[in-house]
Amino acid sequence: MRICGGKRSMFQVSVPPISIFATIICLTLPFLPPILSLQSAVNVWPKPRLVSWPKPLARSLSTNFTINSPYHQNLQPAISRYLRLFRTEHHHPLITPSVNVSTSSPHLQTLSIDISDPAAPLQHGVNETYSLSISEEGETANLTAETAWGAMRGLETFSQLVWGNPSVVPVGLYIWDAPLFAHRGVMLDTSRNYYGVEDILRTIEAMSANKLNVFHWHVTDSHSFPLMVPSEPELAAKGAYGPDMIYSPSDVAKIVQFGLEHGVRVLPEIDSP
């Protein structure tokens, strides 16, 4: 989200806000899904490549729901994060899904994750495909992915399927998904506009929820130099907007690690003075 300076146009047209809103509505109406789809319990974002859900069935999620997976240093924090979400969010859609919630089937107890290549690093072109299967019967759902990063995308999809209090989840469901683009990113310019560390972490968290995978961090430029370089401390001391607008090495490490735990690769851009 780079913000650059520029001159105003010589010609300015004043358009009432209501006219802009009406124009947007008219332009987007042909592309909106039918109302019936809004009542579906399967409204995953971004839309998966393949969704098979022959019957509108759902069943309860166990209050002791667990996630089993092979160990991965960045996947484990993601699993803990999603478990907290399942237990506390209790999302209620604006339009209640038209589903039949089974009272006879056992509660879903476990999500089992299988990863083919857990050692694959988060780099450009990494395989992020996954499949998610939730059967009508049985106590276990299955998430299969090539890499830990694909498993994170599958976890996000599963989290969007859980709703209500007590929580329910669609069953008899199969989803297969893969990204259309290897690079799906956001660029934030903290040279022209300083953002605190917590703001950056919140941005990365939102990116993960939308399955974006590259945070292009334009740290420095001619406008300011907010990065503390231990070998050259005067760069930040004299180049930052203020003493409280500087990123320390520990701040950078925290942001990079937070990105890894959300499946987002942090790509710093540092322009030399």
Tab-separated table of C-alpha atoms in Angstrom:
chain	number	residue	atom	x	y	z
A	1	MET	CA	0.000	0.000	0.000
A	2	ARG	CA	2.458	2.586	-1.189
A	3	ILE	CA	1.436	6.187	-0.855
A	4	CYS	CA	3.209	8.531	-3.236
A	5	GLY	CA	2.981	12.257	-3.628
A	6	GLY	CA	1.534	13.797	-6.747
A	7	LYS	CA	-0.088	16.916	-8.196
A	8	ARG	CA	-3.808	17.295	-8.328
A	9	SER	CA	-5.490	17.248	-11.685
A	10	MET	CA	-6.435	20.586	-13.221
A	11	PHE	CA	-9.921	19.230	-13.766
A	12	GLN	CA	-11.924	18.052	-10.783
A	13	VAL	CA	-15.462	16.723	-10.899
A	14	SER	CA	-17.565	16.659	-7.767
A	15	VAL	CA	-19.720	13.515	-7.601
A	16	PRO	CA	-22.185	13.091	-4.727
A	17	PRO	CA	-21.275	10.089	-2.544
A	18	ILE	CA	-24.748	8.572	-3.041
A	19	SER	CA	-24.204	8.558	-6.821
A	20	ILE	CA	-20.888	6.757	-6.412
A	21	PHE	CA	-22.521	4.191	-4.142
A	22	ALA	CA	-25.404	3.620	-6.571
A	23	THR	CA	-22.991	3.225	-9.475
A	24	ILE	CA	-20.947	0.633	-7.592
A	25	ILE	CA	-24.097	-1.336	-6.727
A	26	CYS	CA	-25.308	-1.314	-10.343
A	27	LEU	CA	-21.930	-2.444	-11.653
A	28	THR	CA	-21.535	-5.261	-9.140
A	29	LEU	CA	-25.080	-6.674	-9.128
A	30	PRO	CA	-24.520	-8.883	-12.210
A	31	PHE	CA	-21.547	-10.485	-10.473
A	32	LEU	CA	-23.179	-11.164	-7.108
A	33	PRO	CA	-24.025	-14.795	-6.296
A	34	PRO	CA	-27.667	-15.849	-6.063
A	35	ILE	CA	-29.357	-15.283	-2.708
A	36	LEU	CA	-29.596	-19.047	-2.206
A	37	SER	CA	-25.824	-19.323	-2.071
A	38	LEU	CA	-25.801	-16.859	0.810
A	39	GLN	CA	-27.808	-19.414	2.779
A	40	SER	CA	-25.189	-22.094	2.202
A	41	ALA	CA	-22.875	-23.135	5.018
A	42	VAL	CA	-20.023	-23.317	2.493
A	43	ASN	CA	-18.999	-19.738	1.749
A	44	VAL	CA	-15.223	-20.020	1.849
A	45	TRP	CA	-13.031	-17.079	0.877
A	46	PRO	CA	-11.182	-17.103	-1.450
A	47	LYS	CA	-13.449	-19.487	-3.340
A	48	PRO	CA	-11.803	-22.948	-3.571
A	49	ARG	CA	-11.153	-24.583	-6.937
A	50	LEU	CA	-13.439	-27.524	-6.146
A	51	VAL	CA	-16.244	-27.895	-3.608
A	52	SER	CA	-18.404	-31.015	-3.461
A	53	TRP	CA	-21.269	-30.942	-0.969
A	54	PRO	CA	-24.151	-33.006	-2.377
A	55	LYS	CA	-26.453	-32.704	0.635
A	56	PRO	CA	-26.844	-29.721	3.006
A	57	LEU	CA	-25.860	-31.634	6.125
A	58	ALA	CA	-23.963	-30.524	9.211
A	59	ARG	CA	-23.113	-31.868	12.636
A	60	SER	CA	-21.753	-30.576	15.890
A	61	LEU	CA	-18.126	-29.898	16.626
A	62	SER	CA	-16.961	-31.480	19.867
A	63	THR	CA	-16.160	-29.124	22.723
A	64	ASN	CA	-12.936	-31.161	23.064
A	65	PHE	CA	-12.081	-30.872	19.370
A	66	THR	CA	-8.390	-31.491	18.608
A	67	ILE	CA	-6.038	-31.222	15.635
A	68	ASN	CA	-3.423	-33.909	14.985
A	69	SER	CA	-0.484	-33.213	12.691
A	70	PRO	CA	3.204	-33.989	12.209
A	71	TYR	CA	5.435	-31.559	14.096
A	72	HIS	CA	6.399	-28.363	12.289
A	73	GLN	CA	7.813	-25.378	14.161
A	74	ASN	CA	5.625	-22.862	12.306
A	75	LEU	CA	2.535	-25.024	11.915
A	76	GLN	CA	2.157	-25.762	15.635
A	77	PRO	CA	1.487	-22.092	16.570
A	78	ALA	CA	-1.036	-21.930	13.710
A	79	ILE	CA	-2.822	-25.020	15.045
A	80	SER	CA	-3.001	-23.507	18.533
A	81	ARG	CA	-4.334	-20.266	17.070
A	82	TYR	CA	-7.091	-21.989	15.107
A	83	LEU	CA	-8.098	-24.173	18.052
A	84	ARG	CA	-8.607	-21.015	20.125
A	85	LEU	CA	-10.671	-19.584	17.278
A	86	PHE	CA	-12.900	-22.681	17.046
A	87	ARG	CA	-13.554	-22.582	20.784
A	88	THR	CA	-14.192	-18.880	21.210
A	89	GLU	CA	-15.415	-17.209	18.006
A	90	HIS	CA	-18.866	-18.852	17.574
A	91	HIS	CA	-19.477	-16.987	14.337
A	92	HIS	CA	-23.114	-16.409	13.384
A	93	PRO	CA	-23.671	-15.715	9.657
A	94	LEU	CA	-25.876	-12.774	8.732
A	95	ILE	CA	-28.185	-15.264	6.999
A	96	THR	CA	-28.571	-18.567	8.837
A	97	PRO	CA	-27.440	-21.420	6.544
A	98	SER	CA	-30.166	-23.773	5.332
A	99	VAL	CA	-28.704	-27.048	6.590
A	100	ASN	CA	-29.928	-30.125	8.392
A	101	VAL	CA	-27.939	-30.532	11.600
A	102	SER	CA	-27.698	-34.203	12.518
A	103	THR	CA	-28.567	-35.094	16.092
A	104	SER	CA	-27.765	-38.795	15.724
A	105	SER	CA	-24.247	-38.620	14.257
A	106	PRO	CA	-21.304	-38.400	16.679
A	107	HIS	CA	-19.698	-35.026	17.219
A	108	LEU	CA	-16.651	-34.273	15.101
A	109	GLN	CA	-13.719	-34.873	17.444
A	110	THR	CA	-10.547	-34.469	15.390
A	111	LEU	CA	-9.006	-32.884	12.328
A	112	SER	CA	-6.143	-35.082	11.126
A	113	ILE	CA	-3.458	-33.363	9.036
A	114	ASP	CA	-1.181	-35.276	6.668
A	115	ILE	CA	1.766	-33.451	5.035
A	116	SER	CA	3.856	-34.963	2.233
A	117	ASP	CA	6.837	-32.590	2.477
A	118	PRO	CA	6.968	-30.919	5.915
A	119	ALA	CA	10.511	-29.620	5.308
A	120	ALA	CA	9.553	-27.460	2.297
A	121	PRO	CA	10.563	-23.827	2.981
A	122	LEU	CA	8.234	-20.883	2.468
A	123	GLN	CA	9.553	-19.543	-0.819
A	124	HIS	CA	8.208	-18.428	-4.183
A	125	GLY	CA	6.410	-21.271	-5.926
A	126	VAL	CA	6.049	-23.483	-2.847
A	127	ASN	CA	3.209	-25.990	-3.207
A	128	GLU	CA	0.176	-24.723	-1.271
A	129	THR	CA	-2.401	-27.245	-2.490
A	130	TYR	CA	-4.586	-29.042	0.018
A	131	SER	CA	-7.704	-31.189	0.200
A	132	LEU	CA	-10.235	-31.284	3.018
A	133	SER	CA	-12.669	-34.129	3.577
A	134	ILE	CA	-15.383	-34.183	6.255
A	135	SER	CA	-17.467	-37.357	6.123
A	136	GLU	CA	-21.087	-37.686	7.227
A	137	GLU	CA	-20.122	-40.355	9.753
A	138	GLY	CA	-17.021	-40.908	11.841
A	139	GLU	CA	-15.324	-38.628	14.303
A	140	THR	CA	-12.368	-37.457	12.186
A	141	ALA	CA	-12.013	-34.967	9.320
A	142	ASN	CA	-8.950	-35.214	7.072
A	143	LEU	CA	-6.760	-32.430	5.747
A	144	THR	CA	-4.076	-33.471	3.255
A	145	ALA	CA	-1.416	-31.058	1.987
A	146	GLU	CA	1.901	-31.178	0.177
A	147	THR	CA	3.530	-28.730	2.602
A	148	ALA	CA	2.930	-27.092	5.969
A	149	TRP	CA	1.985	-23.912	4.103
A	150	GLY	CA	-0.772	-25.732	2.239
A	151	ALA	CA	-1.938	-27.138	5.576
A	152	MET	CA	-2.252	-23.561	6.891
A	153	ARG	CA	-4.493	-22.689	3.927
A	154	GLY	CA	-6.603	-25.745	4.705
A	155	LEU	CA	-6.871	-24.739	8.359
A	156	GLU	CA	-8.130	-21.323	7.304
A	157	THR	CA	-10.735	-22.984	5.092
A	158	PHE	CA	-11.851	-25.282	7.917
A	159	SER	CA	-12.136	-22.304	10.276
A	160	GLN	CA	-14.497	-20.570	7.842
A	161	LEU	CA	-16.761	-23.636	7.795
A	162	VAL	CA	-17.322	-23.629	11.572
A	163	TRP	CA	-20.231	-21.540	12.805
A	164	GLY	CA	-22.843	-21.244	15.545
A	165	ASN	CA	-22.966	-21.794	19.292
A	166	PRO	CA	-22.676	-24.689	19.896
A	167	SER	CA	-20.417	-24.963	16.863
A	168	VAL	CA	-21.418	-27.000	13.822
A	169	VAL	CA	-19.581	-27.854	10.602
A	170	PRO	CA	-20.793	-29.050	7.162
A	171	VAL	CA	-20.362	-32.797	6.560
A	172	GLY	CA	-20.355	-34.969	3.455
A	173	LEU	CA	-18.007	-32.285	2.162
A	174	TYR	CA	-14.907	-32.427	-0.036
A	175	ILE	CA	-12.774	-29.405	-0.949
A	176	TRP	CA	-9.685	-29.294	-3.145
A	177	ASP	CA	-7.851	-26.026	-3.547
A	178	ALA	CA	-4.669	-24.523	-4.971
A	179	PRO	CA	-3.717	-20.873	-5.519
A	180	LEU	CA	-4.064	-19.332	-8.963
A	181	PHE	CA	-0.985	-17.172	-8.393
A	182	ALA	CA	2.275	-18.092	-6.672
A	183	HIS	CA	2.774	-14.496	-5.474
A	184	ARG	CA	-0.216	-13.040	-3.639
A	185	GLY	CA	0.986	-10.039	-1.722
A	186	VAL	CA	0.540	-6.711	-0.018
A	187	MET	CA	3.126	-3.932	-0.035
A	188	LEU	CA	3.355	-1.553	2.926
A	189	ASP	CA	5.587	1.529	2.798
A	190	THR	CA	6.773	2.411	6.304
A	191	SER	CA	9.252	4.979	5.048
A	192	ARG	CA	6.596	7.439	3.937
A	193	ASN	CA	4.106	6.445	6.638
A	194	TYR	CA	5.265	4.832	9.864
A	195	TYR	CA	3.203	1.909	11.187
A	196	GLY	CA	3.780	0.390	14.601
A	197	VAL	CA	4.772	-3.249	14.986
A	198	GLU	CA	1.308	-4.257	16.213
A	199	ASP	CA	-0.257	-2.657	13.137
A	200	ILE	CA	2.067	-4.658	10.896
A	201	LEU	CA	1.263	-7.888	12.743
A	202	ARG	CA	-2.439	-7.180	12.368
A	203	THR	CA	-1.929	-6.663	8.628
A	204	ILE	CA	-0.147	-10.017	8.315
A	205	GLU	CA	-2.944	-11.678	10.274
A	206	ALA	CA	-5.515	-10.271	7.841
A	207	MET	CA	-3.405	-11.461	4.910
A	208	SER	CA	-3.393	-14.989	6.299
A	209	ALA	CA	-7.187	-14.931	6.630
A	210	ASN	CA	-7.339	-14.139	2.905
A	211	LYS	CA	-4.645	-16.704	1.994
A	212	LEU	CA	-2.150	-14.077	0.826
A	213	ASN	CA	1.462	-15.171	1.133
A	214	VAL	CA	3.923	-12.278	0.609
A	215	PHE	CA	4.272	-9.182	2.792
A	216	HIS	CA	6.466	-6.766	0.832
A	217	TRP	CA	7.767	-4.482	3.558
A	218	HIS	CA	9.189	-1.288	2.058
A	219	VAL	CA	11.079	-0.393	5.218
A	220	THR	CA	13.214	2.567	4.212
A	221	ASP	CA	13.498	5.217	1.518
A	222	SER	CA	14.604	8.827	1.117
A	223	HIS	CA	11.638	9.992	3.205
A	224	SER	CA	12.788	8.285	6.400
A	225	PHE	CA	15.071	5.529	7.654
A	226	PRO	CA	13.182	3.896	10.552
A	227	LEU	CA	15.344	0.752	10.694
A	228	MET	CA	17.897	0.402	13.493
A	229	VAL	CA	21.158	-0.932	12.063
A	230	PRO	CA	23.435	-1.786	15.024
A	231	SER	CA	26.610	-1.089	13.044
A	232	GLU	CA	25.301	2.330	11.910
A	233	PRO	CA	22.987	3.613	14.675
A	234	GLU	CA	22.948	7.191	13.356
A	235	LEU	CA	20.962	6.128	10.286
A	236	ALA	CA	17.841	5.617	12.387
A	237	ALA	CA	18.722	8.243	14.995
A	238	LYS	CA	18.840	10.972	12.355
A	239	GLY	CA	16.708	9.399	9.631
A	240	ALA	CA	13.551	8.293	11.453
A	241	TYR	CA	10.547	10.567	11.935
A	242	GLY	CA	11.046	10.291	15.691
A	243	PRO	CA	12.777	8.201	18.368
A	244	ASP	CA	9.574	6.206	18.904
A	245	MET	CA	9.254	5.438	15.179
A	246	ILE	CA	12.152	3.013	14.801
A	247	TYR	CA	12.155	-0.747	14.137
A	248	SER	CA	14.745	-2.580	16.240
A	249	PRO	CA	16.361	-5.880	15.165
A	250	SER	CA	14.069	-7.677	17.616
A	251	ASP	CA	11.046	-5.977	16.018
A	252	VAL	CA	12.122	-7.237	12.597
A	253	ALA	CA	12.700	-10.764	13.919
A	254	LYS	CA	9.264	-10.721	15.564
A	255	ILE	CA	7.551	-9.643	12.336
A	256	VAL	CA	9.373	-12.245	10.230
A	257	GLN	CA	8.537	-15.050	12.679
A	258	PHE	CA	4.925	-13.919	12.959
A	259	GLY	CA	4.726	-14.068	9.174
A	260	LEU	CA	6.061	-17.632	9.077
A	261	GLU	CA	3.500	-18.734	11.654
A	262	HIS	CA	0.776	-17.310	9.392
A	263	GLY	CA	2.144	-18.660	6.105
A	264	VAL	CA	3.247	-15.186	4.996
A	265	ARG	CA	6.755	-14.578	3.684
A	266	VAL	CA	8.123	-11.205	4.812
A	267	LEU	CA	10.105	-9.588	2.011
A	268	PRO	CA	11.950	-6.492	3.298
A	269	GLU	CA	13.010	-3.772	0.876
A	270	ILE	CA	15.747	-1.515	2.241
A	271	ASP	CA	16.780	1.450	0.109
A	272	SER	CA	20.220	2.755	1.029
A	273	PRO	CA	20.514	6.465	1.854
